[in-house]
Coordinates of N, CA, C and O in Angstrom, one line a residue:
Q1 N 61.9 -51.0 156.4 CA 62.9 -51.6 155.7 C 63.7 -50.5 155.0 O 63.2 -49.7 154.2
V2 N 65.0 -50.5 155.2 CA 65.9 -49.5 154.7 C 66.8 -50.2 153.6 O 67.3 -51.2 153.8
Q3 N 66.9 -49.5 152.5 CA 67.8 -50.0 151.4 C 69.0 -49.1 151.3 O 68.8 -47.8 151.4
L4 N 70.1 -49.7 151.2 CA 71.4 -48.9 151.1 C 72.2 -49.3 149.9 O 72.3 -50.5 149.6
V5 N 72.6 -48.3 149.1 CA 73.4 -48.5 147.9 C 74.6 -47.7 147.9 O 74.6 -46.5 147.9
E6 N 75.8 -48.4 147.9 CA 77.1 -47.7 147.9 C 77.6 -47.4 146.5 O 77.2 -48.1 145.6
S7 N 78.4 -46.4 146.4 CA 79.0 -46.0 145.1 C 80.3 -45.3 145.4 O 80.6 -44.9 146.5
G8 N 81.2 -45.2 144.4 CA 82.4 -44.5 144.5 C 83.7 -45.2 144.7 O 84.8 -44.7 144.7
G9 N 83.6 -46.6 144.8 CA 84.8 -47.4 144.9 C 85.6 -47.4 143.7 O 85.2 -46.9 142.6
G10 N 86.8 -47.9 143.8 CA 87.7 -48.0 142.6 C 89.1 -48.2 143.0 O 89.4 -48.6 144.1
L11 N 90.0 -48.0 142.0 CA 91.4 -48.2 142.2 C 92.1 -46.9 142.4 O 91.8 -45.9 141.6
V12 N 92.9 -46.8 143.4 CA 93.6 -45.5 143.7 C 95.0 -45.8 144.1 O 95.3 -46.9 144.8
Q13 N 95.9 -44.9 143.8 CA 97.3 -45.1 144.2 C 97.5 -44.7 145.7 O 96.8 -43.9 146.3
P14 N 98.5 -45.3 146.3 CA 98.8 -45.0 147.7 C 99.0 -43.5 147.9 O 99.7 -42.8 147.0
G15 N 98.4 -42.9 148.9 CA 98.5 -41.5 149.2 C 97.4 -40.7 148.5 O 97.2 -39.5 148.8
G16 N 96.6 -41.4 147.7 CA 95.5 -40.7 147.0 C 94.2 -40.6 147.9 O 94.2 -41.0 149.0
S17 N 93.2 -40.1 147.2 CA 91.9 -39.9 147.9 C 90.8 -40.5 147.1 O 90.9 -40.7 145.9
L18 N 89.7 -40.8 147.8 CA 88.5 -41.4 147.2 C 87.4 -41.0 148.1 O 87.5 -40.9 149.3
R19 N 86.2 -40.8 147.5 CA 85.0 -40.5 148.2 C 83.9 -41.5 147.9 O 83.6 -41.7 146.8
L20 N 83.5 -42.2 149.0 CA 82.4 -43.1 148.9 C 81.1 -42.5 149.3 O 81.1 -41.6 150.1
S21 N 80.0 -42.9 148.6 CA 78.7 -42.4 149.0 C 77.7 -43.5 149.1 O 77.9 -44.6 148.5
C22 N 76.8 -43.3 150.0 CA 75.8 -44.4 150.3 C 74.4 -43.7 150.2 O 74.1 -42.7 151.0
A23 N 73.5 -44.1 149.3 CA 72.2 -43.6 149.2 C 71.2 -44.5 150.0 O 71.2 -45.7 149.8
A24 N 70.5 -43.9 150.9 CA 69.5 -44.7 151.7 C 68.1 -44.4 151.3 O 67.8 -43.2 151.0
S25 N 67.2 -45.4 151.4 CA 65.8 -45.2 151.1 C 65.0 -46.2 151.8 O 65.5 -47.1 152.4
G26 N 63.7 -45.9 151.9 CA 62.8 -46.9 152.4 C 62.4 -46.7 153.9 O 61.7 -47.5 154.4
G27 N 62.9 -45.7 154.5 CA 62.6 -45.5 155.9 C 62.8 -44.1 156.4 O 63.2 -43.2 155.5
T28 N 62.7 -43.8 157.6 CA 63.0 -42.4 158.1 C 64.5 -42.4 158.4 O 64.9 -42.6 159.6
V29 N 65.2 -42.2 157.4 CA 66.7 -42.4 157.4 C 67.3 -41.5 158.5 O 68.3 -41.9 159.1
N30 N 66.8 -40.3 158.7 CA 67.5 -39.4 159.6 C 67.3 -39.8 161.1 O 67.9 -39.3 161.9
T31 N 66.6 -40.9 161.3 CA 66.5 -41.4 162.7 C 67.4 -42.6 162.9 O 67.5 -43.2 164.0
Y32 N 68.2 -42.9 161.8 CA 69.2 -44.0 161.9 C 70.6 -43.5 162.1 O 71.0 -42.5 161.6
T33 N 71.4 -44.3 162.9 CA 72.8 -44.1 162.9 C 73.3 -44.8 161.6 O 72.9 -45.9 161.3
L34 N 74.2 -44.1 160.9 CA 74.7 -44.6 159.6 C 76.2 -44.8 159.8 O 76.9 -44.0 160.3
G35 N 76.7 -46.0 159.3 CA 78.1 -46.3 159.5 C 78.7 -46.9 158.3 O 78.0 -47.3 157.3
W36 N 80.0 -47.0 158.3 CA 80.8 -47.6 157.3 C 81.7 -48.7 157.9 O 82.3 -48.5 159.0
F37 N 81.7 -49.9 157.3 CA 82.6 -51.0 157.7 C 83.3 -51.4 156.5 O 82.9 -51.1 155.4
R38 N 84.3 -52.2 156.7 CA 85.1 -52.8 155.6 C 85.5 -54.2 155.9 O 85.7 -54.5 157.0
Q39 N 85.8 -54.9 154.8 CA 86.2 -56.3 155.0 C 87.2 -56.6 153.9 O 86.9 -56.5 152.7
A40 N 88.4 -57.0 154.3 CA 89.5 -57.4 153.4 C 89.5 -58.9 153.3 O 89.0 -59.6 154.2
P41 N 90.0 -59.4 152.2 CA 90.0 -60.9 152.0 C 90.7 -61.6 153.2 O 91.8 -61.2 153.6
G42 N 90.0 -62.6 153.8 CA 90.5 -63.4 154.8 C 90.5 -62.7 156.2 O 91.1 -63.3 157.2
K43 N 89.9 -61.5 156.3 CA 89.8 -60.8 157.5 C 88.4 -60.6 158.0 O 87.5 -60.7 157.2
E44 N 88.2 -60.3 159.3 CA 86.9 -60.0 159.8 C 86.5 -58.6 159.4 O 87.3 -57.7 159.1
R45 N 85.2 -58.4 159.4 CA 84.7 -57.1 159.1 C 85.1 -56.1 160.1 O 85.1 -56.4 161.3
E46 N 85.6 -54.9 159.7 CA 86.2 -53.9 160.6 C 85.4 -52.6 160.5 O 84.9 -52.1 159.5
F47 N 85.2 -52.1 161.7 CA 84.5 -50.8 161.9 C 85.4 -49.7 161.3 O 86.6 -49.6 161.6
V48 N 84.8 -48.8 160.5 CA 85.5 -47.7 159.9 C 85.1 -46.4 160.5 O 85.9 -45.6 161.1
A49 N 83.8 -46.1 160.4 CA 83.3 -44.8 161.0 C 81.8 -44.9 161.1 O 81.1 -45.7 160.4
T50 N 81.2 -44.0 161.9 CA 79.8 -43.9 162.1 C 79.4 -42.5 162.4 O 80.2 -41.7 163.0
I51 N 78.2 -42.2 162.1 CA 77.6 -40.8 162.4 C 76.2 -41.0 162.9 O 75.4 -41.8 162.4
R52 N 76.0 -40.4 164.1 CA 74.7 -40.6 164.8 C 73.6 -39.9 164.0 O 73.8 -39.1 163.1
R53 N 72.4 -40.2 164.4 CA 71.3 -39.6 163.7 C 71.3 -38.1 163.9 O 71.8 -37.6 164.9
Y54 N 70.7 -37.5 162.9 CA 70.6 -36.0 162.9 C 72.0 -35.4 162.9 O 72.2 -34.2 163.1
G55 N 73.1 -36.2 162.5 CA 74.4 -35.7 162.5 C 75.1 -35.4 163.8 O 76.1 -34.8 163.9
G56 N 74.5 -36.0 164.9 CA 75.0 -35.7 166.2 C 76.1 -36.6 166.7 O 75.9 -37.5 167.5
G57 N 77.3 -36.4 166.2 CA 78.5 -37.2 166.7 C 79.0 -38.1 165.6 O 78.3 -38.9 165.0
T58 N 80.3 -38.1 165.5 CA 81.0 -39.0 164.5 C 82.1 -39.7 165.3 O 82.7 -39.2 166.3
Y59 N 82.3 -41.0 164.9 CA 83.3 -41.8 165.6 C 84.0 -42.6 164.5 O 83.4 -43.0 163.5
Y60 N 85.3 -42.9 164.8 CA 86.2 -43.5 163.8 C 86.9 -44.7 164.4 O 87.3 -44.7 165.6
G61 N 87.3 -45.6 163.5 CA 88.2 -46.7 163.9 C 89.6 -46.1 164.0 O 89.9 -45.2 163.3
D62 N 90.4 -46.7 164.9 CA 91.7 -46.2 165.1 C 92.6 -46.2 163.9 O 93.4 -45.3 163.7
S63 N 92.4 -47.1 163.0 CA 93.2 -47.2 161.8 C 92.9 -46.1 160.7 O 93.7 -45.9 159.8
V64 N 91.8 -45.4 160.9 CA 91.4 -44.4 159.9 C 91.3 -43.0 160.5 O 91.1 -42.0 159.7
K65 N 91.5 -42.8 161.8 CA 91.4 -41.5 162.4 C 92.4 -40.5 161.8 O 93.5 -40.9 161.6
G66 N 91.9 -39.4 161.5 CA 92.7 -38.3 160.9 C 92.9 -38.4 159.4 O 93.4 -37.5 158.8
R67 N 92.4 -39.5 158.8 CA 92.5 -39.7 157.3 C 91.1 -39.7 156.7 O 90.9 -39.3 155.5
F68 N 90.1 -40.3 157.4 CA 88.8 -40.4 156.8 C 87.8 -39.5 157.5 O 88.0 -39.2 158.7
T69 N 86.8 -39.0 156.8 CA 85.8 -38.2 157.4 C 84.4 -38.7 156.9 O 84.2 -38.8 155.7
I70 N 83.5 -38.9 157.9 CA 82.2 -39.3 157.5 C 81.3 -38.1 157.7 O 81.4 -37.2 158.5
S71 N 80.3 -38.0 156.8 CA 79.3 -37.0 156.8 C 78.0 -37.5 156.3 O 77.9 -38.5 155.6
R72 N 76.9 -36.8 156.6 CA 75.6 -37.2 156.1 C 74.8 -36.0 155.7 O 75.0 -34.9 156.2
D73 N 73.9 -36.2 154.8 CA 73.0 -35.2 154.3 C 71.6 -35.7 154.5 O 71.1 -36.6 153.7
N74 N 70.9 -35.3 155.6 CA 69.6 -35.9 155.9 C 68.5 -35.4 154.9 O 67.5 -36.1 154.7
A75 N 68.8 -34.3 154.2 CA 67.8 -33.9 153.2 C 67.9 -34.9 151.9 O 66.9 -35.1 151.3
K76 N 69.1 -35.3 151.7 CA 69.3 -36.2 150.5 C 69.3 -37.7 150.9 O 69.4 -38.5 150.0
N77 N 69.3 -38.0 152.2 CA 69.4 -39.4 152.7 C 70.7 -40.0 152.2 O 70.6 -41.2 151.7
T78 N 71.8 -39.4 152.3 CA 73.0 -39.9 151.9 C 74.0 -39.9 153.1 O 73.9 -39.0 154.0
V79 N 75.0 -40.8 153.1 CA 76.1 -40.7 154.0 C 77.4 -40.9 153.2 O 77.4 -41.9 152.3
D80 N 78.4 -40.1 153.3 CA 79.6 -40.1 152.5 C 80.8 -40.5 153.4 O 80.8 -40.2 154.6
L81 N 81.8 -41.0 152.8 CA 83.0 -41.3 153.5 C 84.2 -40.7 152.6 O 84.5 -41.3 151.5
Q82 N 84.7 -39.6 153.1 CA 85.9 -39.0 152.4 C 87.2 -39.7 152.9 O 87.4 -39.6 154.1
M83 N 87.9 -40.3 152.0 CA 89.1 -41.0 152.4 C 90.4 -40.3 151.8 O 90.4 -40.1 150.6
K84 N 91.3 -40.0 152.6 CA 92.5 -39.4 152.2 C 93.7 -40.2 152.7 O 93.6 -41.0 153.6
S85 N 94.9 -39.9 152.1 CA 96.1 -40.5 152.5 C 96.0 -42.0 152.5 O 96.3 -42.7 153.5
L86 N 95.4 -42.6 151.5 CA 95.0 -44.0 151.4 C 96.3 -44.8 151.4 O 97.3 -44.5 150.8
K87 N 96.2 -46.0 152.1 CA 97.3 -46.9 152.2 C 96.9 -48.3 151.6 O 95.6 -48.6 151.5
P88 N 97.8 -49.1 151.2 CA 97.4 -50.4 150.6 C 96.6 -51.2 151.6 O 95.7 -52.0 151.2
E89 N 96.8 -51.0 152.9 CA 96.0 -51.8 153.9 C 94.6 -51.3 154.0 O 93.8 -51.9 154.7
D90 N 94.2 -50.2 153.3 CA 92.8 -49.8 153.3 C 92.0 -50.5 152.2 O 90.8 -50.4 152.1
T91 N 92.7 -51.4 151.4 CA 92.1 -52.2 150.4 C 91.1 -53.1 151.1 O 91.4 -53.9 152.0
A92 N 89.8 -53.0 150.6 CA 88.7 -53.8 151.2 C 87.4 -53.6 150.4 O 87.4 -52.6 149.6
V93 N 86.4 -54.4 150.7 CA 85.1 -54.0 150.3 C 84.5 -53.2 151.4 O 84.5 -53.6 152.6
Y94 N 84.0 -52.0 151.1 CA 83.4 -51.1 152.0 C 81.9 -51.2 152.0 O 81.3 -51.1 150.9
Y95 N 81.3 -51.3 153.2 CA 79.9 -51.5 153.3 C 79.3 -50.3 154.1 O 79.8 -49.9 155.1
C96 N 78.1 -49.9 153.7 CA 77.3 -48.9 154.4 C 76.3 -49.7 155.3 O 75.8 -50.7 154.9
A97 N 76.1 -49.2 156.4 CA 75.1 -49.8 157.4 C 74.3 -48.8 158.1 O 74.7 -47.7 158.3
A98 N 73.1 -49.3 158.5 CA 72.2 -48.4 159.3 C 71.6 -49.2 160.4 O 71.3 -50.4 160.3
G99 N 71.4 -48.5 161.5 CA 70.8 -49.1 162.7 C 70.2 -48.0 163.6 O 70.5 -46.8 163.5
R100 N 69.3 -48.5 164.5 CA 68.6 -47.5 165.4 C 68.8 -48.0 166.8 O 69.0 -49.2 167.1
G101 N 68.8 -47.1 167.8 CA 68.9 -47.5 169.2 C 70.3 -48.0 169.6 O 70.4 -48.8 170.5
I102 N 71.3 -47.6 168.8 CA 72.6 -48.0 169.1 C 73.2 -47.2 170.2 O 73.4 -46.0 170.1
I103 N 73.6 -47.8 171.3 CA 74.3 -47.0 172.4 C 75.7 -46.7 172.0 O 76.3 -47.4 171.2
L104 N 76.2 -45.6 172.6 CA 77.5 -45.0 172.2 C 78.6 -46.1 172.3 O 79.5 -46.2 171.4
S105 N 78.6 -46.9 173.3 CA 79.7 -47.8 173.5 C 79.6 -49.0 172.5 O 80.6 -49.8 172.4
S106 N 78.6 -49.1 171.7 CA 78.4 -50.2 170.7 C 78.4 -49.8 169.3 O 78.2 -50.6 168.4
V107 N 78.8 -48.5 169.0 CA 78.7 -48.0 167.6 C 79.6 -48.8 166.7 O 79.4 -48.8 165.5
S108 N 80.7 -49.4 167.2 CA 81.7 -50.0 166.4 C 81.4 -51.5 166.1 O 82.1 -52.2 165.4
S109 N 80.3 -52.0 166.7 CA 79.9 -53.4 166.6 C 78.9 -53.6 165.4 O 77.9 -53.0 165.4
D110 N 79.3 -54.4 164.5 CA 78.5 -54.6 163.3 C 77.2 -55.3 163.6 O 76.2 -55.1 162.9
R111 N 77.1 -55.9 164.8 CA 75.9 -56.6 165.2 C 74.8 -55.6 165.6 O 73.6 -56.0 165.7
Q112 N 75.2 -54.4 165.8 CA 74.2 -53.3 166.1 C 73.4 -52.7 164.9 O 72.5 -52.0 165.1
Y113 N 73.9 -53.0 163.7 CA 73.3 -52.4 162.5 C 72.4 -53.5 161.9 O 72.7 -54.6 161.7
D114 N 71.2 -53.0 161.5 CA 70.2 -53.9 161.0 C 70.2 -54.0 159.5 O 69.7 -55.0 158.9
Y115 N 70.7 -52.9 158.8 CA 70.6 -52.9 157.3 C 72.0 -52.7 156.7 O 72.8 -51.9 157.3
W116 N 72.2 -53.3 155.6 CA 73.5 -53.3 155.0 C 73.4 -53.1 153.5 O 72.5 -53.6 152.8
G117 N 74.4 -52.4 152.9 CA 74.4 -52.3 151.5 C 75.2 -53.5 150.9 O 75.6 -54.4 151.6
Q118 N 75.3 -53.5 149.6 CA 76.0 -54.7 148.9 C 77.5 -54.5 148.9 O 78.2 -55.5 148.6
G119 N 78.0 -53.4 149.2 CA 79.4 -53.2 149.3 C 80.0 -52.6 148.0 O 79.5 -52.8 146.9
T120 N 81.1 -51.9 148.1 CA 81.9 -51.3 147.0 C 83.4 -51.6 147.2 O 83.9 -51.4 148.3
Q121 N 84.0 -52.0 146.2 CA 85.4 -52.4 146.3 C 86.3 -51.1 146.3 O 86.2 -50.3 145.4
V122 N 87.3 -51.1 147.2 CA 88.3 -50.0 147.2 C 89.6 -50.8 147.1 O 89.9 -51.6 148.0
T123 N 90.4 -50.4 146.1 CA 91.7 -51.0 146.0 C 92.8 -49.9 146.0 O 92.7 -49.0 145.1
V124 N 93.7 -50.0 146.9 CA 94.8 -49.0 147.0 C 96.1 -49.7 146.5 O 96.6 -50.6 147.2
S125 N 96.6 -49.4 145.4 CA 97.8 -50.1 144.8 C 98.4 -49.2 143.8 O 97.8 -48.4 143.1
S126 N 99.7 -49.3 143.7 CA 100.5 -48.6 142.6 C 100.6 -49.5 141.4 O 101.2 -49.0 140.4

C-alpha cells in the first residue's frame, strides 16, 4: 500500500511558475511509475506527466509539453512537477499517482495507476 501526499499548490498569475511535490511512502516506491494528472471543474481527469521507475523515461501530455518538467528523487521517495509559463487553462486540482507494470502505450491512462493522492489545487489567475 502506497500513500501519496501532494503539496505546493496555490494561486499564481498567468506566465508564472509553481512547483508541486508529492511524497510517497508505504512501499518500494522506486519500483513504481509515478505520474501527475489534473482535473478541472466539469472536465475529465487529464494526464499531465509521468516518470518511469528508476527515473527511466518521462512523458508529457500535449498541453504541457515544453512548459512542465517531472522529476523524481528515489532516495527521498518524492516526485516533483515544475510548472512554468502557466496559463489560466492549467487551473485544476493536481493529483499524484503511482502504478506498477504500466506498459509504455498506457502511461497516460489513469486506470493504470493504483494509488492516488488527495490532490492539490492550482489556480492560474490575474
